[in-house]
Amino acid sequence: MDWRLFGTSGVELPRIGQGTWEFPEAGVRLREAKATIRRGIDLGMNHIDTAEMYGAGRVEEIVGDAIGDLKRPSVFLTTKVLPSNASFKKTIAACDRSLHRLRTDYIDLYLLHWPSSVPIAETMSALEHLVEQGKVRFVGVSNFDVEELDEARSSLRRIPLVCNQVLYHLRERNIESRLLPFCKAHDIAIVAYTPFGRGRFPAGRSGAVLQQIAAEKRKTVRQVILNFLTRDPGVFSIPKAAQIAHVEENAGAAGWELSSDDVRRIDEAFPVVRRRELATL
Ligand code: NAP
C-alpha cells in the first residue's frame, strides 16, 4: 500500500481506503462484509469511511463490530454528521451517538456530510468543540464546492480543515477544474467517493482503452481506475467492497504508477467535462 500525508493532519493514510455505504446488514453477506473490512486493514487499507446516515446508524455498528479489538491508531475511522443534525447542539449529540455505535472513544475524522441550512460557522464551532473534548481528531466536509469550502475553512478558528470528500470517477472529473487546485493550494486532502461510477462503469470504446492499459500493466481495469483517480498525491479513494476478492483486487491498485502516456490515453478516453464545479449527491 502507498501511504501519503493527509492534508495538514500530519497523519499518513493509505492511497486506497474502504467505503461502507450500502453495506450488507444481515446474514452471510454481512459476515463476509465484516471479514472484508479486516482483510482490507491487513492489506493496509486502514482508512474506513462510514456515516450516521448509512443504514440509519446500523453500518456504524457493523464497522465497530468488524474492527472489534483492533488497536487504534492502527485503524483510521471517518464518520459523518447529517446536515439535519448540523446545529451546535445536535452535532455534539450526533457525535456521541456515533461514538457509541462505533464502540470507540474517538473518531479520527468527522465530516459534515453535505452543506446544510445551518450556518457553517455554527457547525464548524461544534466540530472544534469536539476536537477540544478529545472526541474527534480531525475535521472536514463532504460535497462542498470551492466557495462553500472556503467559507468552512475560514470559519474554523483554532484548527485546520483537513479534507473534502467528493464524487470523483472517470465520467465525473469536474473536481479537476477548480476544486482540486484549490484544495492543493490550501493543503486540504480530497477523498474521492464512488470511484466505479455507480452504474456508469466505463464500457464501450472508452472501456477498451482501460482494458488495453490493464493488459499492458498486468493489472485489472478497476486497479487502473483507482490508480488513475489517485495519481495526484493529494487525492485518496475509498471504494466500497463487501467481498474479500473485491477488497484484495482494490488493494492491488497501489504500489505502482501509470506512465504519463497511460494517463494521456485515459484523459483522451474520459475527458474532463467542465459543466459544474461539483456534482453532489
Ligand atoms: P463504489 O465504491 O464506486 O462501488 C461500490 C460497488 O463496487 C459495490 O457494488 C462493490 O461490490 C463493487 N466493487 C468494489 N470493488 C470491486 C471489485 N474489485 N470488483 C468488482 N466490484 C467491486 O461506490 P460507493 O459505495 O458509492 O462509493 C464508495 C464509498 O464512498 C461509499 O461506500 C461511502 O463510504 C463513500 N460515499 C460517500 C458519499 C458522500 O456523500 N460523502 C457518497 C457516496 C459514497 P461489493 O460490495 O459486492 O464488494
Coordinates of N, CA, C and O and ligand atoms in Angstrom, one line a residue, residues 18-24 29 33 36 48-51 53-54 80 111-114 141-143 165-169 191-198 201 220 222-223 226 237-251 280-281, ligand 1:
Q18 N -11.4 2.2 2.5 CA -12.6 1.4 2.4 C -13.9 2.2 2.7 O -14.0 2.7 3.8
G19 N -14.8 2.2 1.7 CA -16.1 2.8 2.0 C -17.1 1.7 2.5 O -16.8 0.5 2.4
T20 N -18.2 2.2 3.1 CA -19.2 1.3 3.7 C -20.7 1.6 3.4 O -21.6 1.0 4.0
W21 N -20.9 2.4 2.4 CA -22.3 2.8 2.1 C -23.0 1.5 1.5 O -22.4 0.8 0.7
E22 N -24.2 1.3 1.9 CA -25.0 0.1 1.5 C -24.3 -1.2 1.8 O -24.4 -2.2 1.1
F23 N -23.7 -1.2 2.9 CA -23.0 -2.5 3.4 C -24.2 -3.5 3.7 O -25.2 -3.1 4.2
P24 N -23.9 -4.8 3.5 CA -24.9 -5.8 3.9 C -25.2 -5.7 5.4 O -24.2 -5.5 6.2
R29 N -23.9 -12.5 3.9 CA -23.2 -11.4 3.3 C -22.7 -10.4 4.3 O -21.6 -9.8 4.1
A33 N -18.8 -9.3 4.7 CA -18.5 -7.9 4.7 C -17.6 -7.5 5.8 O -16.6 -6.8 5.7
T36 N -14.3 -8.7 5.2 CA -13.7 -7.9 4.1 C -13.0 -6.7 4.7 O -11.9 -6.4 4.3
I48 N -11.2 3.7 7.1 CA -12.6 3.2 7.0 C -13.5 4.4 7.0 O -13.6 5.1 8.0
D49 N -14.3 4.5 6.0 CA -15.3 5.6 5.8 C -16.7 5.1 6.1 O -17.2 4.2 5.4
T50 N -17.4 5.8 7.0 CA -18.8 5.5 7.2 C -19.6 6.7 7.5 O -19.0 7.8 7.3
A51 N -20.8 6.6 8.0 CA -21.6 7.8 8.2 C -22.8 7.4 9.0 O -23.3 6.3 9.0
M53 N -25.6 8.3 8.5 CA -26.7 8.0 7.5 C -26.8 6.6 7.1 O -27.9 6.0 6.8
Y54 N -25.7 5.9 7.0 CA -25.6 4.6 6.4 C -26.4 3.5 7.2 O -26.0 3.3 8.4
K80 N -19.6 10.7 9.5 CA -20.2 12.0 9.1 C -21.4 12.3 9.8 O -22.3 11.4 10.0
L111 N -16.8 14.5 9.5 CA -17.2 15.3 8.4 C -18.7 15.8 8.4 O -19.5 15.0 8.9
L112 N -18.9 17.0 7.9 CA -20.3 17.4 7.6 C -20.6 16.7 6.3 O -20.0 17.0 5.3
H113 N -21.7 15.9 6.2 CA -21.9 15.1 5.1 C -22.2 15.8 3.8 O -21.7 15.5 2.7
W114 N -23.0 16.9 3.9 CA -23.1 17.8 2.7 C -23.6 19.2 3.3 O -24.0 19.2 4.4
V141 N -15.2 18.3 5.6 CA -16.6 18.4 5.0 C -16.7 17.4 3.8 O -15.7 16.8 3.4
S142 N -17.9 17.4 3.3 CA -18.1 16.5 2.1 C -19.1 17.2 1.2 O -20.0 17.9 1.6
N143 N -18.8 17.0 -0.1 CA -19.7 17.6 -1.1 C -19.8 19.1 -1.1 O -20.8 19.7 -1.4
Q165 N -14.6 15.5 1.1 CA -14.9 14.2 0.4 C -15.9 14.4 -0.7 O -17.0 15.0 -0.5
V166 N -15.5 14.0 -1.9 CA -16.3 14.4 -3.1 C -16.4 13.3 -4.1 O -15.6 12.4 -4.2
L167 N -17.5 13.4 -5.0 CA -17.7 12.4 -6.0 C -16.6 12.6 -7.1 O -16.3 13.7 -7.5
Y168 N -15.9 11.5 -7.4 CA -14.9 11.6 -8.4 C -14.7 10.2 -9.1 O -14.3 9.2 -8.4
H169 N -15.1 10.1 -10.4 CA -14.8 8.9 -11.1 C -14.5 9.3 -12.6 O -14.6 10.5 -12.9
V191 N -10.9 13.3 -0.7 CA -11.2 11.9 -0.6 C -12.3 11.6 -1.7 O -13.4 12.2 -1.7
A192 N -12.0 10.8 -2.6 CA -12.8 10.6 -3.8 C -13.7 9.4 -3.5 O -13.3 8.3 -3.3
Y193 N -15.0 9.7 -3.6 CA -16.0 8.6 -3.4 C -16.6 8.1 -4.8 O -16.5 8.8 -5.8
T194 N -17.2 7.0 -4.7 CA -17.9 6.3 -5.9 C -16.9 6.2 -7.1 O -17.2 6.6 -8.2
P195 N -15.7 5.6 -6.8 CA -14.7 5.6 -7.9 C -15.2 4.7 -9.1 O -14.7 5.0 -10.2
F196 N -16.1 3.8 -8.9 CA -16.5 3.0 -10.0 C -17.8 3.5 -10.7 O -18.4 2.8 -11.6
G197 N -18.3 4.6 -10.3 CA -19.3 5.4 -11.0 C -20.7 4.9 -10.9 O -21.6 5.5 -11.6
R198 N -21.1 4.0 -10.0 CA -22.5 3.6 -9.8 C -23.3 3.5 -11.0 O -24.0 4.5 -11.4
F201 N -20.1 2.5 -15.0 CA -18.8 1.9 -15.1 C -18.3 1.9 -16.6 O -19.1 1.6 -17.5
T220 N -5.8 -5.1 -13.3 CA -7.2 -5.2 -13.7 C -7.7 -3.8 -14.0 O -7.1 -2.8 -13.7
R222 N -10.3 -2.2 -12.8 CA -10.5 -1.5 -11.6 C -9.3 -1.0 -10.9 O -9.2 0.1 -10.4
Q223 N -8.2 -1.7 -11.0 CA -7.0 -1.3 -10.4 C -6.4 -0.1 -11.2 O -5.9 0.9 -10.6
L226 N -8.6 3.0 -10.1 CA -8.3 3.5 -8.8 C -6.9 4.2 -8.8 O -6.7 5.3 -8.2
S237 N -8.8 7.5 -2.4 CA -10.1 6.9 -2.8 C -10.6 5.9 -1.8 O -9.8 5.2 -1.1
I238 N -11.9 5.7 -1.7 CA -12.5 4.8 -0.7 C -13.5 3.9 -1.4 O -14.7 4.0 -1.1
P239 N -13.1 3.0 -2.3 CA -14.0 2.1 -2.9 C -14.7 1.2 -1.8 O -14.0 0.9 -0.8
K240 N -16.0 0.9 -2.0 CA -16.7 0.1 -1.1 C -16.6 -1.4 -1.6 O -17.0 -1.6 -2.7
A241 N -16.2 -2.3 -0.7 CA -16.2 -3.7 -1.1 C -16.8 -4.5 0.1 O -16.4 -4.3 1.2
A242 N -17.7 -5.4 -0.3 CA -18.3 -6.3 0.8 C -17.9 -7.7 0.5 O -18.5 -8.6 1.1
Q243 N -17.0 -7.9 -0.4 CA -16.5 -9.3 -0.8 C -15.0 -9.2 -0.7 O -14.3 -8.3 -1.3
I244 N -14.4 -10.3 -0.1 CA -13.0 -10.3 0.1 C -12.2 -10.2 -1.2 O -11.2 -9.5 -1.3
A245 N -12.7 -10.9 -2.3 CA -12.0 -10.9 -3.5 C -11.9 -9.4 -4.1 O -10.9 -9.0 -4.7
H246 N -13.0 -8.7 -3.8 CA -13.0 -7.3 -4.3 C -12.0 -6.4 -3.5 O -11.3 -5.6 -4.1
V247 N -11.9 -6.6 -2.2 CA -11.0 -5.7 -1.5 C -9.6 -6.1 -1.8 O -8.7 -5.2 -1.9
E248 N -9.3 -7.3 -2.1 CA -8.0 -7.7 -2.5 C -7.6 -7.1 -3.8 O -6.5 -6.6 -4.0
E249 N -8.6 -7.2 -4.7 CA -8.3 -6.5 -6.0 C -8.0 -5.0 -5.9 O -7.1 -4.5 -6.4
N250 N -8.8 -4.4 -5.0 CA -8.7 -2.9 -4.9 C -7.4 -2.6 -4.2 O -6.7 -1.5 -4.6
A251 N -6.9 -3.4 -3.3 CA -5.6 -3.1 -2.7 C -4.5 -3.1 -3.7 O -3.5 -2.4 -3.6
T280 N -23.1 16.9 -6.8 CA -23.4 16.5 -5.4 C -24.2 15.2 -5.5 O -24.4 14.6 -6.5
L281 N -24.7 14.8 -4.3 CA -25.4 13.5 -4.2 C -26.5 13.3 -5.3 O -27.2 14.2 -5.6
Ligands
NAP1 P1 -18.0 2.3 -5.4 O1 -17.0 2.1 -4.3 O2 -17.6 3.1 -6.6 O3 -18.7 1.0 -5.8 C1 -19.1 0.0 -4.9 C2 -19.6 -1.2 -5.7 O4 -18.5 -1.7 -6.5 C3 -20.1 -2.3 -4.9 O5 -21.2 -2.9 -5.6 C4 -19.0 -3.3 -4.8 O6 -19.4 -4.7 -4.7 C5 -18.3 -3.1 -6.2 N1 -16.9 -3.4 -6.1 C6 -16.0 -2.9 -5.3 N2 -14.7 -3.4 -5.6 C7 -14.9 -4.2 -6.6 C8 -14.1 -5.0 -7.4 N3 -12.8 -5.1 -7.2 N4 -14.6 -5.8 -8.4 C9 -16.0 -5.8 -8.7 N5 -16.8 -5.0 -8.0 C10 -16.3 -4.2 -7.0 O7 -19.3 3.2 -4.8 P2 -19.8 3.8 -3.5 O8 -20.1 2.8 -2.5 O9 -20.9 4.8 -3.9 O10 -18.6 4.8 -3.0 C11 -17.6 4.3 -2.2 C12 -17.7 4.9 -0.8 O11 -17.7 6.3 -0.8 C13 -19.1 4.6 -0.1 O12 -19.2 3.3 0.3 C14 -19.1 5.6 1.0 O13 -18.3 5.2 2.1 C15 -18.5 6.8 0.3 N6 -19.5 7.7 -0.3 C16 -19.6 9.0 0.2 C17 -20.6 9.8 -0.2 C18 -20.7 11.2 0.4 O14 -21.7 11.9 0.1 N7 -19.7 11.6 1.1 C19 -21.5 9.5 -1.3 C20 -21.3 8.2 -1.8 C21 -20.3 7.3 -1.3 P3 -19.4 -5.5 -3.3 O15 -19.9 -4.5 -2.3 O16 -20.3 -6.6 -3.6 O17 -18.0 -5.9 -3.0

